[in-house]
Amino acid sequence: MFRGKKYKESTKLYERANQYETLEALEIVTKTAKAKFDETVELHVKLGVDSRHADQQVRGAIVLPNGTGKNVKVLVFAKDEKIEAALAAGAEYAGGAELVEKITKENWFDFDVVIASPDMMGLVGRLGRVLGPKGLMPSPKAGTVTPDVAKAVAESKAGKVEYRLDRTNIIHCPIGKVSFGAEKLKENLDTLMDAIIKAKPAAAKGQYVRSCVVASTMGPGVRIAPKF
């Protein structure tokens, strides 16, 4: 794989084979971020579970104490007064069948989060094939299918992130921007890891957290010493 000059320079600032304490690892990540934009910092956690089994799924959502640094666009599927409540809470879009039609006919995806009231899921279910692959399908486990759509909108705007196991048993999740600094990133990381640990399936055997790596958008990965 081709690596750019800045990437190669960044890898000289630390030992790639080493495992670091959380704060030190995040300090390295902020130093190795060389892009001209404010890079996103992501946490990658490999778990000792098997995602092929329903009783070993790990999924949920948590509001990060320092937010994500991203301006999230929210779409809400709701009716009547809940539409007004969602818009008042900061949602960019709220409605029903007309939004389903816009998505299906115009291939419109100018949003980052989709929230729905339970009575709208029959309608929203039609979008499963297009929202699902993009990770946008509302889910009760993620708190995006809820009667209180206004609260869900407020949480999304405040920095709520969804964590979900992929097919390789790894969770990939943003924890903020490089500009946050190591201390705030650590607060976000610790909050996310607490949630992941609490979500440990009863069927999981052996070591639950196998490895943790943090990296910025364009930077190299830095391994965190296992202590979770």
GROMACS .gro file of C-alpha atoms in nm:
model
  228
    1MET     CA    1   0.000   0.000   0.000
    2PHE     CA    2   0.134   0.342  -0.096
    3ARG     CA    3   0.192   0.578   0.196
    4GLY     CA    4   0.245   0.951   0.157
    5LYS     CA    5   0.541   1.149   0.287
    6LYS     CA    6   0.343   1.302   0.577
    7TYR     CA    7   0.218   0.960   0.685
    8LYS     CA    8   0.571   0.818   0.684
    9GLU     CA    9   0.698   1.119   0.884
   10SER     CA   10   0.420   1.067   1.138
   11THR     CA   11   0.517   0.705   1.201
   12LYS     CA   12   0.862   0.823   1.314
   13LEU     CA   13   0.706   1.000   1.614
   14TYR     CA   14   0.625   0.677   1.796
   15GLU     CA   15   0.694   0.302   1.800
   16ARG     CA   16   0.421   0.130   1.598
   17ALA     CA   17   0.463  -0.202   1.780
   18ASN     CA   18   0.424  -0.043   2.123
   19GLN     CA   19   0.107  -0.014   2.326
   20TYR     CA   20   0.049   0.318   2.502
   21GLU     CA   21  -0.161   0.447   2.786
   22THR     CA   22  -0.479   0.612   2.659
   23LEU     CA   23  -0.376   0.975   2.711
   24GLU     CA   24  -0.030   0.922   2.563
   25ALA     CA   25  -0.179   0.742   2.262
   26LEU     CA   26  -0.414   1.033   2.197
   27GLU     CA   27  -0.131   1.284   2.234
   28ILE     CA   28   0.055   1.092   1.964
   29VAL     CA   29  -0.254   1.094   1.741
   30THR     CA   30  -0.289   1.472   1.769
   31LYS     CA   31   0.081   1.516   1.686
   32THR     CA   32   0.071   1.283   1.386
   33ALA     CA   33  -0.233   1.452   1.229
   34LYS     CA   34  -0.076   1.647   0.944
   35ALA     CA   35  -0.375   1.724   0.719
   36LYS     CA   36  -0.480   2.081   0.648
   37PHE     CA   37  -0.830   2.012   0.781
   38ASP     CA   38  -0.943   1.924   1.133
   39GLU     CA   39  -0.917   1.546   1.120
   40THR     CA   40  -1.166   1.318   1.291
   41VAL     CA   41  -1.024   1.082   1.554
   42GLU     CA   42  -1.166   0.730   1.551
   43LEU     CA   43  -1.152   0.445   1.799
   44HIS     CA   44  -1.129   0.091   1.661
   45VAL     CA   45  -1.205  -0.186   1.911
   46LYS     CA   46  -1.171  -0.556   1.831
   47LEU     CA   47  -1.393  -0.769   2.053
   48GLY     CA   48  -1.378  -1.135   2.149
   49VAL     CA   49  -1.727  -1.211   2.021
   50ASP     CA   50  -1.872  -1.364   1.705
   51SER     CA   51  -2.096  -1.124   1.514
   52ARG     CA   52  -2.250  -1.415   1.323
   53HIS     CA   53  -2.448  -1.507   1.634
   54ALA     CA   54  -2.747  -1.295   1.736
   55ASP     CA   55  -2.671  -1.342   2.107
   56GLN     CA   56  -2.323  -1.194   2.063
   57GLN     CA   57  -2.415  -0.868   1.892
   58VAL     CA   58  -2.281  -0.547   2.045
   59ARG     CA   59  -2.471  -0.233   1.954
   60GLY     CA   60  -2.587   0.084   2.123
   61ALA     CA   61  -2.552   0.460   2.138
   62ILE     CA   62  -2.401   0.709   2.379
   63VAL     CA   63  -2.374   1.086   2.405
   64LEU     CA   64  -2.008   1.186   2.417
   65PRO     CA   65  -1.937   1.447   2.688
   66ASN     CA   66  -1.747   1.672   2.446
   67GLY     CA   67  -1.952   1.597   2.136
   68THR     CA   68  -1.809   1.488   1.802
   69GLY     CA   69  -1.719   1.824   1.655
   70LYS     CA   70  -1.942   1.752   1.359
   71ASN     CA   71  -2.249   1.948   1.257
   72VAL     CA   72  -2.500   1.666   1.226
   73LYS     CA   73  -2.797   1.697   0.991
   74VAL     CA   74  -3.102   1.519   1.132
   75LEU     CA   75  -3.406   1.386   0.947
   76VAL     CA   76  -3.714   1.287   1.148
   77PHE     CA   77  -4.010   1.077   1.041
   78ALA     CA   78  -4.308   1.177   1.253
   79LYS     CA   79  -4.666   1.307   1.247
   80ASP     CA   80  -4.852   1.620   1.350
   81GLU     CA   81  -4.721   1.791   1.664
   82LYS     CA   82  -4.410   1.571   1.673
   83ILE     CA   83  -4.297   1.726   1.346
   84GLU     CA   84  -4.306   2.069   1.508
   85ALA     CA   85  -4.129   1.937   1.819
   86ALA     CA   86  -3.852   1.783   1.607
   87LEU     CA   87  -3.795   2.102   1.411
   88ALA     CA   88  -3.797   2.307   1.731
   89ALA     CA   89  -3.530   2.074   1.874
   90GLY     CA   90  -3.305   2.144   1.576
   91ALA     CA   91  -3.390   1.882   1.314
   92GLU     CA   92  -3.317   1.997   0.959
   93TYR     CA   93  -3.601   1.792   0.812
   94ALA     CA   94  -3.920   1.637   0.953
   95GLY     CA   95  -4.220   1.482   0.786
   96GLY     CA   96  -4.362   1.159   0.649
   97ALA     CA   97  -4.447   1.010   0.311
   98GLU     CA   98  -4.314   1.309   0.118
   99LEU     CA   99  -3.965   1.248   0.259
  100VAL     CA  100  -3.980   0.877   0.173
  101GLU     CA  101  -4.071   0.974  -0.182
  102LYS     CA  102  -3.789   1.228  -0.202
  103ILE     CA  103  -3.536   0.966  -0.093
  104THR     CA  104  -3.662   0.694  -0.327
  105LYS     CA  105  -3.721   0.908  -0.635
  106GLU     CA  106  -3.445   1.166  -0.606
  107ASN     CA  107  -3.178   0.952  -0.436
  108TRP     CA  108  -3.163   1.224  -0.170
  109PHE     CA  109  -2.937   1.170   0.130
  110ASP     CA  110  -2.857   1.518   0.263
  111PHE     CA  111  -2.866   1.402   0.626
  112ASP     CA  112  -2.647   1.216   0.876
  113VAL     CA  113  -2.899   1.074   1.124
  114VAL     CA  114  -3.251   0.938   1.078
  115ILE     CA  115  -3.495   0.934   1.370
  116ALA     CA  116  -3.849   0.796   1.365
  117SER     CA  117  -4.144   0.773   1.599
  118PRO     CA  118  -4.264   0.410   1.637
  119ASP     CA  119  -4.589   0.474   1.448
  120MET     CA  120  -4.386   0.572   1.139
  121MET     CA  121  -4.176   0.254   1.113
  122GLY     CA  122  -4.424   0.087   0.879
  123LEU     CA  123  -4.354   0.367   0.634
  124VAL     CA  124  -3.982   0.395   0.705
  125GLY     CA  125  -3.942   0.018   0.664
  126ARG     CA  126  -3.978   0.069   0.289
  127LEU     CA  127  -3.643   0.246   0.296
  128GLY     CA  128  -3.455  -0.043   0.455
  129ARG     CA  129  -3.271  -0.135   0.137
  130VAL     CA  130  -3.132   0.215   0.088
  131LEU     CA  131  -3.089   0.332   0.449
  132GLY     CA  132  -2.957   0.002   0.585
  133PRO     CA  133  -2.633  -0.019   0.381
  134LYS     CA  134  -2.556   0.343   0.471
  135GLY     CA  135  -2.602   0.274   0.842
  136LEU     CA  136  -2.894   0.520   0.856
  137MET     CA  137  -3.186   0.290   0.935
  138PRO     CA  138  -3.354   0.393   1.264
  139SER     CA  139  -3.322   0.139   1.545
  140PRO     CA  140  -3.464   0.112   1.898
  141LYS     CA  141  -3.121  -0.009   2.022
  142ALA     CA  142  -2.960   0.309   1.893
  143GLY     CA  143  -3.237   0.524   2.040
  144THR     CA  144  -3.341   0.647   1.697
  145VAL     CA  145  -3.684   0.484   1.711
  146THR     CA  146  -3.855   0.663   1.997
  147PRO     CA  147  -4.180   0.840   2.091
  148ASP     CA  148  -3.972   1.136   2.215
  149VAL     CA  149  -3.827   1.248   1.883
  150ALA     CA  150  -3.737   1.592   2.018
  151LYS     CA  151  -3.509   1.440   2.284
  152ALA     CA  152  -3.347   1.214   2.024
  153VAL     CA  153  -3.280   1.514   1.801
  154ALA     CA  154  -3.124   1.707   2.091
  155GLU     CA  155  -2.899   1.412   2.179
  156SER     CA  156  -2.786   1.372   1.817
  157LYS     CA  157  -2.700   1.739   1.800
  158ALA     CA  158  -2.515   1.717   2.133
  159GLY     CA  159  -2.280   1.444   2.010
  160LYS     CA  160  -2.457   1.111   2.027
  161VAL     CA  161  -2.274   0.832   1.846
  162GLU     CA  162  -2.384   0.482   1.758
  163TYR     CA  163  -2.144   0.193   1.805
  164ARG     CA  164  -2.202  -0.134   1.625
  165LEU     CA  165  -2.002  -0.449   1.563
  166ASP     CA  166  -1.904  -0.512   1.202
  167ARG     CA  167  -1.856  -0.848   1.032
  168THR     CA  168  -1.495  -0.869   1.147
  169ASN     CA  169  -1.598  -0.819   1.515
  170ILE     CA  170  -1.460  -0.464   1.525
  171ILE     CA  171  -1.634  -0.145   1.635
  172HIS     CA  172  -1.531   0.172   1.450
  173CYS     CA  173  -1.651   0.494   1.609
  174PRO     CA  174  -1.557   0.865   1.598
  175ILE     CA  175  -1.459   1.023   1.930
  176GLY     CA  176  -1.403   1.383   1.822
  177LYS     CA  177  -1.169   1.607   1.628
  178VAL     CA  178  -0.792   1.653   1.655
  179SER     CA  179  -0.855   2.013   1.767
  180PHE     CA  180  -1.024   1.882   2.084
  181GLY     CA  181  -0.685   1.793   2.230
  182ALA     CA  182  -0.588   1.471   2.407
  183GLU     CA  183  -0.770   1.540   2.735
  184LYS     CA  184  -1.116   1.591   2.581
  185LEU     CA  185  -1.064   1.304   2.341
  186LYS     CA  186  -0.980   1.081   2.638
  187GLU     CA  187  -1.303   1.180   2.813
  188ASN     CA  188  -1.497   1.083   2.502
  189LEU     CA  189  -1.303   0.759   2.458
  190ASP     CA  190  -1.353   0.656   2.822
  191THR     CA  191  -1.728   0.723   2.795
  192LEU     CA  192  -1.755   0.515   2.478
  193MET     CA  193  -1.549   0.228   2.619
  194ASP     CA  194  -1.762   0.220   2.935
  195ALA     CA  195  -2.070   0.180   2.716
  196ILE     CA  196  -1.910  -0.095   2.507
  197ILE     CA  197  -1.804  -0.285   2.818
  198LYS     CA  198  -2.152  -0.257   2.970
  199ALA     CA  199  -2.293  -0.393   2.644
  200LYS     CA  200  -2.091  -0.717   2.677
  201PRO     CA  201  -2.315  -1.007   2.572
  202ALA     CA  202  -2.377  -1.280   2.828
  203ALA     CA  203  -2.275  -1.532   2.560
  204ALA     CA  204  -1.928  -1.377   2.519
  205LYS     CA  205  -1.650  -1.602   2.646
  206GLY     CA  206  -1.285  -1.533   2.721
  207GLN     CA  207  -1.119  -1.195   2.673
  208TYR     CA  208  -1.383  -0.943   2.567
  209VAL     CA  209  -1.167  -0.649   2.451
  210ARG     CA  210  -0.893  -0.790   2.228
  211SER     CA  211  -0.737  -0.465   2.105
  212CYS     CA  212  -0.789  -0.088   2.087
  213VAL     CA  213  -0.644   0.143   1.824
  214VAL     CA  214  -0.692   0.518   1.781
  215ALA     CA  215  -0.618   0.706   1.461
  216SER     CA  216  -0.695   1.035   1.289
  217THR     CA  217  -0.850   1.048   0.941
  218MET     CA  218  -0.518   1.063   0.756
  219GLY     CA  219  -0.283   0.946   1.030
  220PRO     CA  220  -0.143   0.610   1.141
  221GLY     CA  221  -0.303   0.392   1.408
  222VAL     CA  222  -0.172   0.397   1.765
  223ARG     CA  223  -0.233   0.098   1.987
  224ILE     CA  224  -0.370   0.140   2.340
  225ALA     CA  225  -0.253  -0.089   2.620
  226PRO     CA  226  -0.536  -0.329   2.715
  227LYS     CA  227  -0.683  -0.236   3.052
  228PHE     CA  228  -1.054  -0.245   2.979
   0.00000   0.00000   0.00000
